[in-house]
Short mmCIF file of C-alpha atoms in Angstrom, two decimals:
data_model
loop_
_atom_site.label_atom_id
_atom_site.label_comp_id
_atom_site.label_asym_id
_atom_site.label_seq_id
_atom_site.Cartn_x
_atom_site.Cartn_y
_atom_site.Cartn_z
CA MET A 59 -58.81 -226.43 -28.12
CA LYS A 60 -61.73 -225.22 -26.06
CA LYS A 61 -59.50 -224.16 -23.15
CA TYR A 62 -57.99 -221.40 -25.30
CA SER A 63 -61.31 -219.88 -26.35
CA LEU A 64 -62.18 -216.29 -25.51
CA PRO A 65 -65.97 -216.16 -25.07
CA LYS A 66 -68.08 -213.02 -24.98
CA PRO A 67 -68.61 -213.00 -21.17
CA THR A 68 -64.85 -212.43 -20.67
CA LYS A 69 -65.03 -209.07 -22.43
CA LEU A 70 -65.74 -205.96 -20.38
CA CYS A 71 -68.60 -204.04 -22.03
CA SER A 72 -70.00 -201.85 -19.25
CA THR A 73 -69.21 -198.21 -20.00
CA ALA A 74 -69.69 -197.25 -16.35
CA THR A 75 -67.10 -199.81 -15.24
CA ILE A 76 -64.66 -198.75 -17.96
CA ASP A 77 -65.08 -195.09 -16.99
CA ARG A 78 -64.40 -195.93 -13.36
CA LEU A 79 -61.24 -197.81 -14.32
CA PHE A 80 -59.95 -194.89 -16.38
CA SER A 81 -60.81 -192.34 -13.69
CA GLY A 82 -58.68 -194.17 -11.11
CA ARG A 83 -61.37 -194.77 -8.49
CA ARG A 84 -64.09 -197.36 -8.32
CA GLY A 85 -66.71 -196.74 -5.70
CA GLY A 86 -64.17 -195.91 -3.00
CA GLU A 87 -61.64 -198.53 -4.13
CA GLU A 88 -58.31 -197.63 -5.65
CA THR A 89 -57.38 -199.10 -8.99
CA HIS A 90 -53.99 -200.70 -9.57
CA SER A 91 -51.78 -200.19 -12.60
CA ALA A 92 -48.54 -201.54 -14.00
CA LEU A 93 -46.40 -200.90 -17.05
CA ALA A 94 -44.49 -203.43 -19.12
CA TYR A 95 -43.63 -201.72 -22.39
CA PRO A 96 -45.53 -201.61 -24.78
CA LEU A 97 -48.55 -202.30 -22.55
CA ARG A 98 -49.97 -200.58 -19.49
CA VAL A 99 -52.61 -202.36 -17.45
CA VAL A 100 -55.18 -200.91 -15.06
CA TRP A 101 -57.28 -203.25 -12.93
CA ALA A 102 -59.57 -203.31 -9.94
CA PRO A 103 -61.57 -205.99 -8.13
CA ALA A 104 -65.05 -206.43 -9.59
CA LEU A 105 -67.59 -204.75 -7.32
CA PHE A 106 -70.67 -206.47 -8.65
CA ARG A 107 -71.67 -208.17 -11.84
CA LYS A 108 -75.10 -208.82 -13.25
CA ASP A 109 -73.90 -211.90 -15.08
CA ASN A 110 -72.49 -214.91 -13.27
CA HIS A 111 -69.06 -214.76 -14.94
CA ARG A 112 -66.15 -215.55 -12.60
CA GLY A 113 -62.60 -214.36 -13.16
CA LEU A 114 -61.22 -211.52 -15.23
CA LYS A 115 -63.12 -209.32 -17.68
CA PHE A 116 -60.95 -207.25 -19.98
CA VAL A 117 -60.98 -204.50 -22.58
CA ILE A 118 -58.16 -203.39 -24.91
CA SER A 119 -57.45 -199.75 -25.71
CA VAL A 120 -55.18 -198.60 -28.54
CA PRO A 121 -55.32 -194.79 -28.56
CA LYS A 122 -55.58 -192.87 -31.80
CA LYS A 123 -52.99 -190.48 -30.40
CA ARG A 124 -50.42 -193.30 -30.48
CA LEU A 125 -51.33 -195.01 -33.77
CA ARG A 126 -52.98 -192.68 -36.26
CA HIS A 127 -54.05 -195.28 -38.83
CA ALA A 128 -57.07 -197.46 -38.06
CA VAL A 129 -55.43 -200.44 -39.75
CA ASP A 130 -52.51 -200.23 -37.30
CA ARG A 131 -54.83 -199.89 -34.30
CA VAL A 132 -56.81 -202.95 -35.34
CA THR A 133 -53.62 -204.92 -35.93
CA MET A 134 -52.31 -204.12 -32.46
CA ARG A 135 -55.67 -204.87 -30.85
CA ARG A 136 -55.67 -208.30 -32.50
CA ARG A 137 -52.10 -209.03 -31.40
CA ILE A 138 -52.83 -208.02 -27.81
CA ARG A 139 -56.05 -210.05 -27.72
CA GLU A 140 -54.24 -213.11 -29.09
CA CYS A 141 -51.44 -212.85 -26.52
CA TYR A 142 -54.02 -212.49 -23.74
CA ARG A 143 -56.01 -215.46 -25.06
CA LEU A 144 -52.96 -217.73 -25.13
CA GLY A 145 -51.42 -216.56 -21.86
CA ARG A 146 -54.36 -216.15 -19.53
CA ARG A 147 -54.85 -219.85 -18.68
CA ASP A 148 -51.33 -220.16 -17.28
CA HIS A 149 -51.79 -217.23 -14.88
CA MET A 150 -55.46 -217.18 -13.97
CA GLU A 151 -55.77 -220.27 -11.80
CA GLY A 152 -57.71 -219.24 -8.71
CA CYS A 153 -57.71 -215.57 -9.69
CA PRO A 154 -60.58 -213.59 -8.10
CA ASP A 155 -63.04 -211.46 -10.06
CA ALA A 156 -61.44 -208.34 -11.51
CA ASP A 157 -61.94 -205.83 -14.32
CA VAL A 158 -58.89 -205.13 -16.48
CA VAL A 159 -57.95 -202.57 -19.17
CA PHE A 160 -54.91 -203.15 -21.39
CA ILE A 161 -53.65 -199.86 -22.85
CA TYR A 162 -51.15 -199.77 -25.70
CA VAL A 163 -48.50 -197.10 -25.02
CA ALA A 164 -46.03 -197.47 -27.92
CA ASP A 165 -46.20 -195.15 -30.90
CA LYS A 166 -45.36 -197.76 -33.55
CA LEU A 167 -46.24 -201.36 -34.36
CA ILE A 168 -44.54 -203.89 -32.07
CA ASP A 169 -44.01 -207.55 -32.92
CA THR A 170 -46.08 -210.25 -31.24
CA LYS A 171 -43.13 -211.78 -29.39
CA ARG A 172 -42.51 -208.59 -27.43
CA ILE A 173 -46.20 -208.17 -26.65
CA LYS A 174 -46.33 -211.77 -25.41
CA THR A 175 -43.49 -211.24 -22.92
CA SER A 176 -45.07 -207.99 -21.77
CA MET A 177 -48.45 -209.69 -21.36
CA GLU A 178 -46.94 -212.52 -19.29
CA ARG A 179 -45.28 -210.04 -16.91
CA LEU A 180 -48.50 -208.06 -16.50
CA LEU A 181 -50.68 -211.13 -15.92
CA THR A 182 -48.24 -212.33 -13.26
CA LYS A 183 -48.42 -208.93 -11.58
CA ILE A 184 -52.24 -208.83 -11.73
CA THR A 185 -52.68 -212.28 -10.21
CA GLY A 186 -50.13 -211.58 -7.48
CA ILE A 187 -51.68 -208.32 -6.34
CA THR A 188 -55.31 -209.44 -6.61
CA ALA A 189 -54.51 -212.57 -4.63
CA LYS A 190 -52.94 -210.40 -1.90
CA ASP A 191 -56.01 -208.11 -1.89
CA THR A 192 -58.37 -211.04 -1.40
CA ASP A 193 -56.18 -212.49 1.37
CA ILE A 194 -56.33 -209.17 3.23
CA THR A 195 -60.10 -208.90 2.92
CA GLU A 196 -60.59 -212.51 4.02
CA LYS A 197 -58.53 -211.98 7.20
CA GLU A 198 -60.55 -208.92 8.25
#
């Protein structure tokens, strides 16, 4: 049961890092993004971290523009977090440090099954591209 936990150090809390992810540039590095409806993901390699956490750190964004009611936003945030919690172990083996933002792009509530398939596609994409980025930097 412990392997499916989602401890506090896995959550991205730094406002400066989140701002850099949303702006599209991180200290000279480009951010990557992908879309698998109803989720969009933006990620970049972690530049430096004060804590010793290895792997991905994430944050979930459900815009008020898309879902007007707070109850709906909280519901979608919980569904996305649960799909990430259950799916991350399958895709994150050997994944380098990265900061990730999951952005909800649909304008209505979506069922968990659809979010789960979307999350799996995005996690596969993240691990594939970050692994390629680290291979390139190691060769140089």
